[in-house]
Structures are given as C-alpha cells and as structure tokens.
XYZ file of C-alpha atoms in Angstrom:
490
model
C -37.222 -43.262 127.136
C -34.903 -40.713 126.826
C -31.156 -41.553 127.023
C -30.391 -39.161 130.430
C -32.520 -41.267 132.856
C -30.393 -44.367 131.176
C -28.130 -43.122 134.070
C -28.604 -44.590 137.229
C -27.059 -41.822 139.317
C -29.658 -38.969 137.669
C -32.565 -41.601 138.244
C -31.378 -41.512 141.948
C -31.769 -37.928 142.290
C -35.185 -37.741 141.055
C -36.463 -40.188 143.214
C -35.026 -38.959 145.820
C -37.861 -35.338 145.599
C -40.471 -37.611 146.043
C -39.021 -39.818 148.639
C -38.179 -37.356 151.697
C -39.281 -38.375 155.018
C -37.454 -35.789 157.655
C -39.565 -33.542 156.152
C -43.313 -34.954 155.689
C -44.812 -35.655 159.222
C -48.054 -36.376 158.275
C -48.163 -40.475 157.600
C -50.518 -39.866 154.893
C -48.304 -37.675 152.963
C -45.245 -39.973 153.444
C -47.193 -42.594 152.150
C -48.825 -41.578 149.085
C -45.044 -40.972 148.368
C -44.302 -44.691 148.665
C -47.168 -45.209 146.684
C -45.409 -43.017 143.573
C -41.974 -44.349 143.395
C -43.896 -47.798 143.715
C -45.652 -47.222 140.609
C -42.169 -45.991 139.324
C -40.675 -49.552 140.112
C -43.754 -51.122 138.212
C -42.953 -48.613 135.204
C -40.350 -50.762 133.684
C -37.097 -52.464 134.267
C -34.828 -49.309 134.270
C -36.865 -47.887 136.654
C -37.219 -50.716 138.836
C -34.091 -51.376 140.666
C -33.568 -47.632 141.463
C -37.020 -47.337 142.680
C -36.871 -50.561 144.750
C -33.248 -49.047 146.129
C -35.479 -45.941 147.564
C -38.741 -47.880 148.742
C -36.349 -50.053 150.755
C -33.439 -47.625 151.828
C -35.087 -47.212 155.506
C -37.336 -49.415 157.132
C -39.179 -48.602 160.500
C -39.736 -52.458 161.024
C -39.283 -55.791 159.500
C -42.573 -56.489 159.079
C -42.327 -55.129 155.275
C -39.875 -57.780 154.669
C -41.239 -61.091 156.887
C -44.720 -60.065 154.798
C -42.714 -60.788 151.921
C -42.445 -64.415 152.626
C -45.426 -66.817 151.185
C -48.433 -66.005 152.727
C -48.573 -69.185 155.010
C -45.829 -68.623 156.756
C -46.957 -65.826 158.533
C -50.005 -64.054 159.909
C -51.176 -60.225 161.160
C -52.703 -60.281 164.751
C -54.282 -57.267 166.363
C -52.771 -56.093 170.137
C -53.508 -53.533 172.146
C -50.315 -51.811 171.224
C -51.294 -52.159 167.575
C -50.678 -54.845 164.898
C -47.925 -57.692 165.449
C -46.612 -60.381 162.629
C -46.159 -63.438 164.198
C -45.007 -66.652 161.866
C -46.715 -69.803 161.455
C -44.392 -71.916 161.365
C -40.655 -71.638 161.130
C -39.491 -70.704 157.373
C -36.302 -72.865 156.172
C -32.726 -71.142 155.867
C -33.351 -70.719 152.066
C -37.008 -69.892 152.525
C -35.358 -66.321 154.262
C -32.798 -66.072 151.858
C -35.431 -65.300 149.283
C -35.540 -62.276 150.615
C -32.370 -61.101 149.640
C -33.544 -59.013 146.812
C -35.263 -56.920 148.559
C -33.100 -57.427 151.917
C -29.937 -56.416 150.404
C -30.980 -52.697 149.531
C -31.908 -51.931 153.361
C -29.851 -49.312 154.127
C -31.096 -48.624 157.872
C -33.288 -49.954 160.445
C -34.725 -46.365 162.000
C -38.187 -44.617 162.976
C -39.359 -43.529 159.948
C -43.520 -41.495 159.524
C -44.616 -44.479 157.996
C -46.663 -46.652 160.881
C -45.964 -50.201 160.208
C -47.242 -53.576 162.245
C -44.003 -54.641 164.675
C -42.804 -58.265 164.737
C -42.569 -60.853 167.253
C -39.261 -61.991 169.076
C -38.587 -64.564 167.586
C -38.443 -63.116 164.158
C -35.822 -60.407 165.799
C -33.765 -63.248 166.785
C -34.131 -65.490 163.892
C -32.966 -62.737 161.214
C -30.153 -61.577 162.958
C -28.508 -64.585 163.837
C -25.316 -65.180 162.944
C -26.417 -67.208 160.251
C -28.588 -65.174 158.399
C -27.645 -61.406 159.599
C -24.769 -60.653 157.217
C -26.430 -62.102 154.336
C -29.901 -60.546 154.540
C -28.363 -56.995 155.658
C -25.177 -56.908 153.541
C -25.418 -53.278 152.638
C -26.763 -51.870 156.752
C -25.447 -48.777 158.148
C -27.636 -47.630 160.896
C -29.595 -50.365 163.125
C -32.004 -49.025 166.099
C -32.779 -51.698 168.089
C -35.622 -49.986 169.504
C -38.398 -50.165 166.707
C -38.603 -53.997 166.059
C -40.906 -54.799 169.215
C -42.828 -53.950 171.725
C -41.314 -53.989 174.263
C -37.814 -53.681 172.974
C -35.796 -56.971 172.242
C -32.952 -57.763 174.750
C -30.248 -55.969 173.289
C -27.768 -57.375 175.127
C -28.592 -60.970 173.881
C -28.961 -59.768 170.313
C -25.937 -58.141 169.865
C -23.979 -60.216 171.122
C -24.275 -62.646 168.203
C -25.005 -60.005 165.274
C -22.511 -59.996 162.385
C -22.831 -56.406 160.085
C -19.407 -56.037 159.275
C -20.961 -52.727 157.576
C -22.797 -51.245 160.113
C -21.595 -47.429 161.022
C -24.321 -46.311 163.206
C -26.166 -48.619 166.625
C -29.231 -47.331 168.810
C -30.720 -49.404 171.586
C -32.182 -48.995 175.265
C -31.342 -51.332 178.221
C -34.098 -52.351 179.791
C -35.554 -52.107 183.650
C -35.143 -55.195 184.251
C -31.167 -55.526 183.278
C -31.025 -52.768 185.308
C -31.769 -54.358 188.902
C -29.525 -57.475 188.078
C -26.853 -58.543 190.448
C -24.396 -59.197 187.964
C -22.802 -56.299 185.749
C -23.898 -56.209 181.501
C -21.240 -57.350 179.479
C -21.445 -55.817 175.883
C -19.101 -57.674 173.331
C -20.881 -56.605 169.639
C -19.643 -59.941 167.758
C -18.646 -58.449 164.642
C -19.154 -54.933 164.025
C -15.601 -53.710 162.972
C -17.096 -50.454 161.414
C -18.900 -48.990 164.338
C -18.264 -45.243 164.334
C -21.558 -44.099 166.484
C -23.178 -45.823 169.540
C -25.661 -44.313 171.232
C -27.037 -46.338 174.907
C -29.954 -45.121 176.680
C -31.517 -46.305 180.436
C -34.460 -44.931 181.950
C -34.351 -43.745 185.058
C -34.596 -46.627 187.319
C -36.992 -46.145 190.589
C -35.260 -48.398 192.112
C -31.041 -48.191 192.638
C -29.898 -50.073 189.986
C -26.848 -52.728 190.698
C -25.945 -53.372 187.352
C -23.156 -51.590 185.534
C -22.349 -51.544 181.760
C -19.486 -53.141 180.444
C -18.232 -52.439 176.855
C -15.668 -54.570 174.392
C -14.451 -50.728 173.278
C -11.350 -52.656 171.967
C -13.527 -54.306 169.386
C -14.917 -51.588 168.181
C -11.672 -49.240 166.871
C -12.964 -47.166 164.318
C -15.618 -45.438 167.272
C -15.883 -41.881 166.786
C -19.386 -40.724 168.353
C -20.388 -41.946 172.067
C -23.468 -40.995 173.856
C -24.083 -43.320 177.304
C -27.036 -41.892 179.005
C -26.853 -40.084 182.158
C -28.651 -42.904 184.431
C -25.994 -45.734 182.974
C -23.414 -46.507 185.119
C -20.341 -48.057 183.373
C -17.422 -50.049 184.631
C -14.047 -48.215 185.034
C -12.265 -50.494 183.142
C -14.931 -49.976 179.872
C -13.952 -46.483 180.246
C -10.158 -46.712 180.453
C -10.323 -49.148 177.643
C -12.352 -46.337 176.087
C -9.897 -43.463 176.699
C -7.298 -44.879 174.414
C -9.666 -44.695 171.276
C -7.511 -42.907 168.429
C -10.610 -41.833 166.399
C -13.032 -40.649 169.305
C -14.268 -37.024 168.712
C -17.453 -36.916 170.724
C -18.553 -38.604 174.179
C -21.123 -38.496 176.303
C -20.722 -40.351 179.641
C -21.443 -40.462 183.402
C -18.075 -40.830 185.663
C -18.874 -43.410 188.462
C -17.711 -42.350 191.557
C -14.169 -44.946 191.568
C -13.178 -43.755 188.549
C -9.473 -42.612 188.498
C -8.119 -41.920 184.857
C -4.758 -42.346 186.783
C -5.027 -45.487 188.312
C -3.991 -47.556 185.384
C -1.411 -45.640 183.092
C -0.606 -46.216 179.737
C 1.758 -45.299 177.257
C -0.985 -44.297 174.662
C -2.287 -41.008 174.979
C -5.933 -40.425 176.483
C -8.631 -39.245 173.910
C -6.226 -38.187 171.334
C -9.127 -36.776 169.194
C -11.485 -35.753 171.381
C -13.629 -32.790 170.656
C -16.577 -32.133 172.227
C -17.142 -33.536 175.689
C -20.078 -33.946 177.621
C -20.002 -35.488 181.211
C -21.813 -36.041 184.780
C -19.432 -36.148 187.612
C -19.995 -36.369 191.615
C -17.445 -33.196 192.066
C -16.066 -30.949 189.886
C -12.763 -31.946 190.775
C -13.210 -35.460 189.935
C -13.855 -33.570 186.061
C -10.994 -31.514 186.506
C -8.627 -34.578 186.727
C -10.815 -36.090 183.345
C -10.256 -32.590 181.574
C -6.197 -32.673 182.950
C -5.783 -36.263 180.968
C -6.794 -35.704 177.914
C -4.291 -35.504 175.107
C -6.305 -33.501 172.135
C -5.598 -30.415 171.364
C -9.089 -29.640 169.098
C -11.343 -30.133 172.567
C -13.387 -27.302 171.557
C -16.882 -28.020 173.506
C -17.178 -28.944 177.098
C -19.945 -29.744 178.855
C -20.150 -30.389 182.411
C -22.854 -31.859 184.515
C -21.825 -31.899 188.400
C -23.891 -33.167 191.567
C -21.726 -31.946 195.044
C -21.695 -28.510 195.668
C -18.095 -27.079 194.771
C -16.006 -25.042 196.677
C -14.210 -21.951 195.695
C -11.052 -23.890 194.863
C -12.209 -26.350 192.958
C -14.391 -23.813 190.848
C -10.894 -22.279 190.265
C -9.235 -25.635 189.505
C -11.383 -25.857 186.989
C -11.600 -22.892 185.179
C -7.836 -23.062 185.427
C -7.460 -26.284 183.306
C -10.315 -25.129 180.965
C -8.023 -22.038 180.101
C -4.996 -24.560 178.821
C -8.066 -25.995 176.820
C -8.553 -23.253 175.518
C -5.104 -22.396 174.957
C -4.634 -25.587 172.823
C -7.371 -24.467 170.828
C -8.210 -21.061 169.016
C -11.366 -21.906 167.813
C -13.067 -23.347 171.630
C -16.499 -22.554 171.367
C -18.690 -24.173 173.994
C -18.712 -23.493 177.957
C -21.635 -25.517 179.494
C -21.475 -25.800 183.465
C -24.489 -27.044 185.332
C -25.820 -28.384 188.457
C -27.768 -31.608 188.027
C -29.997 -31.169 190.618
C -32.676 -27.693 190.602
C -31.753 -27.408 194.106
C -28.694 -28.408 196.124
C -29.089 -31.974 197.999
C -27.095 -30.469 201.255
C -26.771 -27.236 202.641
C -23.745 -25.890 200.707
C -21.292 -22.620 201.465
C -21.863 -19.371 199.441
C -19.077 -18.688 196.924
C -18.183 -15.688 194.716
C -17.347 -16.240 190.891
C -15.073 -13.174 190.043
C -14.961 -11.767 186.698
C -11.376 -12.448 186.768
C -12.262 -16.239 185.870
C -14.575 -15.555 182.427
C -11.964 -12.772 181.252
C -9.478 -15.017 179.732
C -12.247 -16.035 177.356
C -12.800 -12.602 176.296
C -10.427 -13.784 174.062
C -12.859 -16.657 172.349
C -14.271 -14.802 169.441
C -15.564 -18.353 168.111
C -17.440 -19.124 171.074
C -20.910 -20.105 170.397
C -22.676 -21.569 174.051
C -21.728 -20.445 177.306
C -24.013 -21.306 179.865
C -23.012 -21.272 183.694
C -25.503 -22.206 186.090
C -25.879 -22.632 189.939
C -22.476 -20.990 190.606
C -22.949 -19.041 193.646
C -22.764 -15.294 192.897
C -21.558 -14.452 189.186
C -20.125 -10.787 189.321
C -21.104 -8.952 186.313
C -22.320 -5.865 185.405
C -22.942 -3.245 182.374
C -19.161 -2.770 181.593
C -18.635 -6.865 181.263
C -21.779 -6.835 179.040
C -20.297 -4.046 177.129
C -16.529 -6.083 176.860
C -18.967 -9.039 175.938
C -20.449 -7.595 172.465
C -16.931 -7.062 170.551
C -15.370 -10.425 171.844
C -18.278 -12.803 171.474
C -19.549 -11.729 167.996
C -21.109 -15.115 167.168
C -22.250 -15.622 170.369
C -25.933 -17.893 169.993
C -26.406 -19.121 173.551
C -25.916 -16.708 177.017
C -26.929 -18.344 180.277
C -25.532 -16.592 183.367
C -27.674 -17.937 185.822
C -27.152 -17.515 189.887
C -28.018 -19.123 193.222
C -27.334 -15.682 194.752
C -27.763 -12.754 192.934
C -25.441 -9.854 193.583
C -26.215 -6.209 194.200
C -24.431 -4.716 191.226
C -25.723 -6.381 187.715
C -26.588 -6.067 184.489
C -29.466 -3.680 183.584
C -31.891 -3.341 180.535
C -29.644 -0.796 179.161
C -26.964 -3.251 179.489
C -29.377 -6.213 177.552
C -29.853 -3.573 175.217
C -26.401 -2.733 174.278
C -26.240 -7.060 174.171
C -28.840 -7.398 171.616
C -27.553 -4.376 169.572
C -23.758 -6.425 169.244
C -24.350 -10.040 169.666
C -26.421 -10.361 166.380
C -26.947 -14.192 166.459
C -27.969 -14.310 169.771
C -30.673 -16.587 170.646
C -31.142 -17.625 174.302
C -30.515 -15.545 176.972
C -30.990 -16.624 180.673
C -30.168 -13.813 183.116
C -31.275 -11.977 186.482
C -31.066 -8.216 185.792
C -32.175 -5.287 187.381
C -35.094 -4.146 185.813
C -35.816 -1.237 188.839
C -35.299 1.602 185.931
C -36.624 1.711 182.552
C -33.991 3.519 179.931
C -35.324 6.408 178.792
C -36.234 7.667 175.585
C -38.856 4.678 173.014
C -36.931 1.309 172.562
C -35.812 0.003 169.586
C -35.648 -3.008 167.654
C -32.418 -4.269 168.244
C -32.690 -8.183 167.660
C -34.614 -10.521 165.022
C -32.569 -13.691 166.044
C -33.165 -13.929 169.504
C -36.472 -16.635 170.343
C -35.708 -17.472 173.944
C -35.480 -14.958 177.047
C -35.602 -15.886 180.727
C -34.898 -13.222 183.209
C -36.720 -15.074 186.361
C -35.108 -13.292 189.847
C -34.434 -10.092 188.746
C -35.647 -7.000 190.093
C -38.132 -5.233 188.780
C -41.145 -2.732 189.982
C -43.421 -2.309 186.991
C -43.438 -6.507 185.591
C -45.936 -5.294 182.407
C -43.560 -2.319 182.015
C -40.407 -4.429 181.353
C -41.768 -7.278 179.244
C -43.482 -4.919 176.799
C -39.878 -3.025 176.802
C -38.163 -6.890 175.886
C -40.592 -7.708 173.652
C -40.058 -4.218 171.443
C -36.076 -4.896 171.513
C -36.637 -8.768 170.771
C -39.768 -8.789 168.713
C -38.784 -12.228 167.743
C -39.620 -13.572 170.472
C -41.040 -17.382 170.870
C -40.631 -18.011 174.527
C -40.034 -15.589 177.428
C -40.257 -15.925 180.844
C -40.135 -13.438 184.175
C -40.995 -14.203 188.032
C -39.624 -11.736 190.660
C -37.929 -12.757 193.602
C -39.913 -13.709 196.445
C -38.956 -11.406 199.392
C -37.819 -13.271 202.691
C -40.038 -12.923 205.157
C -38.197 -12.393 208.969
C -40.243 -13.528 211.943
C-alpha cells in the first residue's frame, strides 16, 4: 500500500467522493455508495476505521445500530407505515455497550436518502437514557428527534433526561396532543451545555391550543441559532430569559400578545448579538418596541410578520426605528414586511406609504431582500425605479406589493431600466402599468432573474406584455399575470 493513504486525514478525503448524500437523491445511488466504502472497510485494517468513521457519520435511524445487537434480541416486523424493529427482550446495560464501536463514530442523527426500518419507543427511550446516552453517542452533534418513530417520540419526555454534553445542533416537533393540554410545556434539556442551534416546530392546531412553551434558555448559554415556529406560543418569561443570550445571532419567534420586553428590566443588554431577526407580532407597534430594545449593532436582516392592520403612525414608527438599525449598521441588507393573513380579518382604513419612508435606504448599497407587502398604497414610479438601479446594485429580491394600487406607477420601461441595473436580480413582485408597450424590439436585459409576478397591473394586450417580459427575462422559471377585476357599480 502506498505510504500517502498511511495518512488518515488523505484517506478521509477520498472517502468522502464516494460518500455524498446532499447530492444523490435517488436511494439506489446513495446506496450502492454505502455498499463501496463498505467493501473499503473489509479491504484491510488501515482502511477500516476510516471507512467505518464515514458509513456511520449520519444515521437516518437507529435501527442500523439495535440490528447490530445478537440476532435474538431483536426482530423486523412489517406496518403499514413500513418496517419497525421491535426487541425481544430487554438487552443488559453491557449487552448495549457493545455497541460502542460502532456507536461512538455517529456523528448525527438526521434524514438522510437512505430508507431505513424505524424503531419502537422503547428503544428511543432506552438508548438515550441518562445511563446509556453519553456513552453510546460520545462524539453527537446534530440529533433530530423526528426520524426515530412513527409517530414522533415525546420530545418533551426525552429530552428532558438526555445527556450529550457534545451536541451543537437539536430538531424536534411538539405534538397535537401537547398542544391542547391545560398545563404549559416545560423544556429543561438535562445536559446539553453546547447547544448552539434549536429549531421547534408545531403544526397548526385545528383546535386553539392552551399550551404554551416554556424554555430553560439559561441552560443552554452558548445558543446562537433559534427558530420557534410560527403556531408555538411561548411564555414571556422563556423569552425574556432568552433576550439576555450573549451569543444569539439569529431568532425566529412568535410574540404572544402580553409580551412587554419592558416589563422586567435588566442590567444586561437585550440581544447583544443579534443579527438577523425574524418575528410574528399582533401589531406592528408591539415589533417596534422589540426592534427599540435590542442592543446589537450588526442587526442586519429583519423580518416582520404582523396580523392587525396598522395605521399610518405606527407604519412610521416603524420605519423610523428601522432607520437607527440601519444607522448602526452599514452593511443592513434585508427588509421583509408582511401581512400574515392574504386578506385583512377586519375592515381596515386606507393608508399612503410615501416615498419619503424607503429613501433613507437609498443609501443601503448591500441590501439584498426587500419585500413590502399589504401596505396600503406604495408611491412609486419610473424616477424611484431609476434612483433604485445605482443604490441597490446587489439587489436579489424586489417585492413591492399593494392592497391599493396608485394611479402613477412603474411602467415596463421602468422594469426595463430595473433589469438593465440590478444584475442579480431574481424575484420581482410588482403591479405596473402595462397600458403602453415601449417602442422600438426589446432586449435581453436579464439572465439572473427566474421569478416575476406582476398580478393587478394594468394592461390591454395580456399576450402582448408577457411575450415583451419573457424577451427582457429569458430566464425565466416562473411568471405570473392576472388583471384587476373591474368593480362592478349597481
């Protein structure tokens, strides 16, 4: 064998072409994979360990590793959801520690292409006790509760007694059924010092759900990535305790309605790292005191999520505290304002939304996204598109959508003169007026832009215009275009 793959670190690398599963997506081709650096491990003892290291790295299920075990310990029964590896009877405490040669090179618990048999829940339970967790899993980084069983275990119950002092990364869904308790979900991870990303999903519950989420954020210091689905509700107190985190950069989170960032203050500062932001509120103004608090001065993505109509002032309130975000930080780069419901829930006032309020970030060359929907009437035209192209050079995202749409607005010379500048640009949502073709052939004027959306905008000849968009933006991969509907009077 030649000296070079004596080293361990150049054997890693070659395995590591035929092992590659973000890119196969075909289980077949994933597998016959396997099947190579598995004859690699059976090759001879320099190969082995390095091979084993790659076979085991990520595992989609523990089944691999309970069918490890003697053979009458467990056995393979066929459900309607697929295959499930149910024990026996109950190996010993040193019968599972035999597993620890294989055990101790599993990296991550994730989906994976590979389709493998799920396990029941009492194996979930048994190998992450307290007892056996930190031994079996000594070297775990990423857990996803998810992909064990089906249906999920309870991952309330599991993690509360799971000890991975290693573990960086945690996935798992709550369940309907925690969802509709009377009594709130108290989260208190046992020992997982090193948590840096937690991601928490619910489904949206038919029902209201009761229950709210409470979260030990004090035992987990070291968080720096926080995504809490949209249909969680979490206690206030979770997310003051939260607020104080020195190393959180990103967070996605609903405010409950009681939630004052105020009510209880503190000497530490709030979100001291914070930089990208992503969060459902009742009223904008309710985000405008969140946005007010926080103490970082690299915020440079905010994303906002609202479900009362605003008024005028607080639309101003807003922007106005966005703009001493922006201040803070030269390189802000994503504006993302939405409505969270397609249509209003209550009759609401009309509004205008001057240009005066998106000039000040004429002076954001970095910005990347800006996307403001359901804002009442946005007033822009041709000469903002044309102030647009020199200040937003990197500009990949445009959504300037309306509830009303005004009479003066941006035409297809105007999306021309957009395309021609913004080079990057990829999405574009907006209502033009499409009345007047420019004269003279079009042009191609754009090879990155793949998504176009110009639903409410005026236009005589509909065949006319989309073969004009399609010439500037041959690129296209999705486009879409509905007129208004004309009101009707009685």
């Amino acid at each position: 064998m030649h000296r070079c793959l004596r080293i361990t670190e150049i054997f890693h690398l070659i395995i590591g072409y035929l092992v590659d599963e973000e890119v196969t997506s075909a289980n077949v081709t994933s597998a016959i994979r396997h099947k190579d650096v598995a004859s690699l491990a059976r090759t001879c003892k320099a190969f082995m360990d390095p091979a084993l290291d790659a076979l085991w790295r990520t595992q989609s299920s523990l089944s691999p590793l309970v069918m490890c075990l003697p053979a009458h310990f467990w056995f393979l029964k066929a459900v309607w959801r697929g295959t499930v590896v149910s024990l026996l009877h109950e190996p010993s405490h040193e019968d599972w520690l035999m597993l620890k040669r294989y055990s101790r090179r599993i990296r991550a618990f994730d989906r994976t292409t590979l389709r493998l048999p799920t396990v029941s829940q009492n194996i979930v339970d048994t190998v992450f006790s307290p007892d056996l967790s930190d031994e079996l899993f000594p070297r775990l980084h990423t857990l996803n509760v998810n992909i064990f069983s089906k249906p999920p275990p309870d991952p309330i119950q599991l993690l509360g007694h799971i000890r991975l002092p290693q573990l960086v990364q945690l996935r798992f869904k709550i369940p309907r059924f925690h969802r509709h308790r009377d009594t709130d979900l108290y989260l208190t991870p046992a020992c997982v010092p090193s948590l840096q990303a937690l991601k928490i999903c619910a489904a949206r519950s038919r029902l209201d759900a009761s229950a709210r989420l409470a979260v030990n954020f004090r035992g987990i210091p070291y968080l720096r990535s926080l995504y809490l689905s949209r249909h969680l509700p979490v206690l206030p107190s979770s997310l003051r305790e939260l607020s104080h985190l020195q190393y959180l950069c990103e967070l996605t989170v609903t405010l409950p309605d009681d939630f004052d960032v105020d009510v209880c203050p503190s000497m530490q500062p709030t979100f001291p790292s914070l930089q990208c932001i992503a969060v459902t509120v009742g009223s904008l103004s309710q985000c405008t005191n969140l946005l007010s608090s926080i103490a970082s001065c690299e915020l440079g993505s905010v994303k906002i999520f609202y479900c009362s109509p605003p008024t005028q002032n607080d639309i101003y309130e807003l922007f106005q505290e966005i703009v001493h975000i922006r201040q803070r930080y030269a390189d802000f780069s994503t504006l993302d304002i939405q409505c969270s419901h397609p249509t209003p829930p209550i009759p609401h006032l009309p509004f205008n939304f001057p240009r005066s309020m998106l000039t000040p970030f004429l002076t954001c060359h970095r910005l990347r996204v800006l996307e403001l929907t359901s804002l009442g009437t946005l007033d822009i035209d041709d000469s903002f598109i044309a102030q647009i192209t020199p200040a937003w050079p990197v500009i990949e995202v445009l959504h300037l959508r309306a509830s009303q749409q005004n009479d003066g607005c941006v035409t297809l010379e105007g999306i021309r003169g957009l395309l021609r500048g913004c080079t990057r640009l990829q999405s574009l949502h907006m209502q033009v007026d499409a009345r007047i073709l420019p004269e003279g052939e079009p042009e191609m004027q754009s090879l990155s832009l793949a998504r176009l959306d110009i639903s409410g905008s005026h236009m005589e000849d509909e065949t006319a215009v989309e073969r004009y968009l399609k010439t500037l933006a041959p690129q296209l991969e999705w486009f879409k275009m509905k007129s208004p509907t004309p009101d009707v009077s009685t």
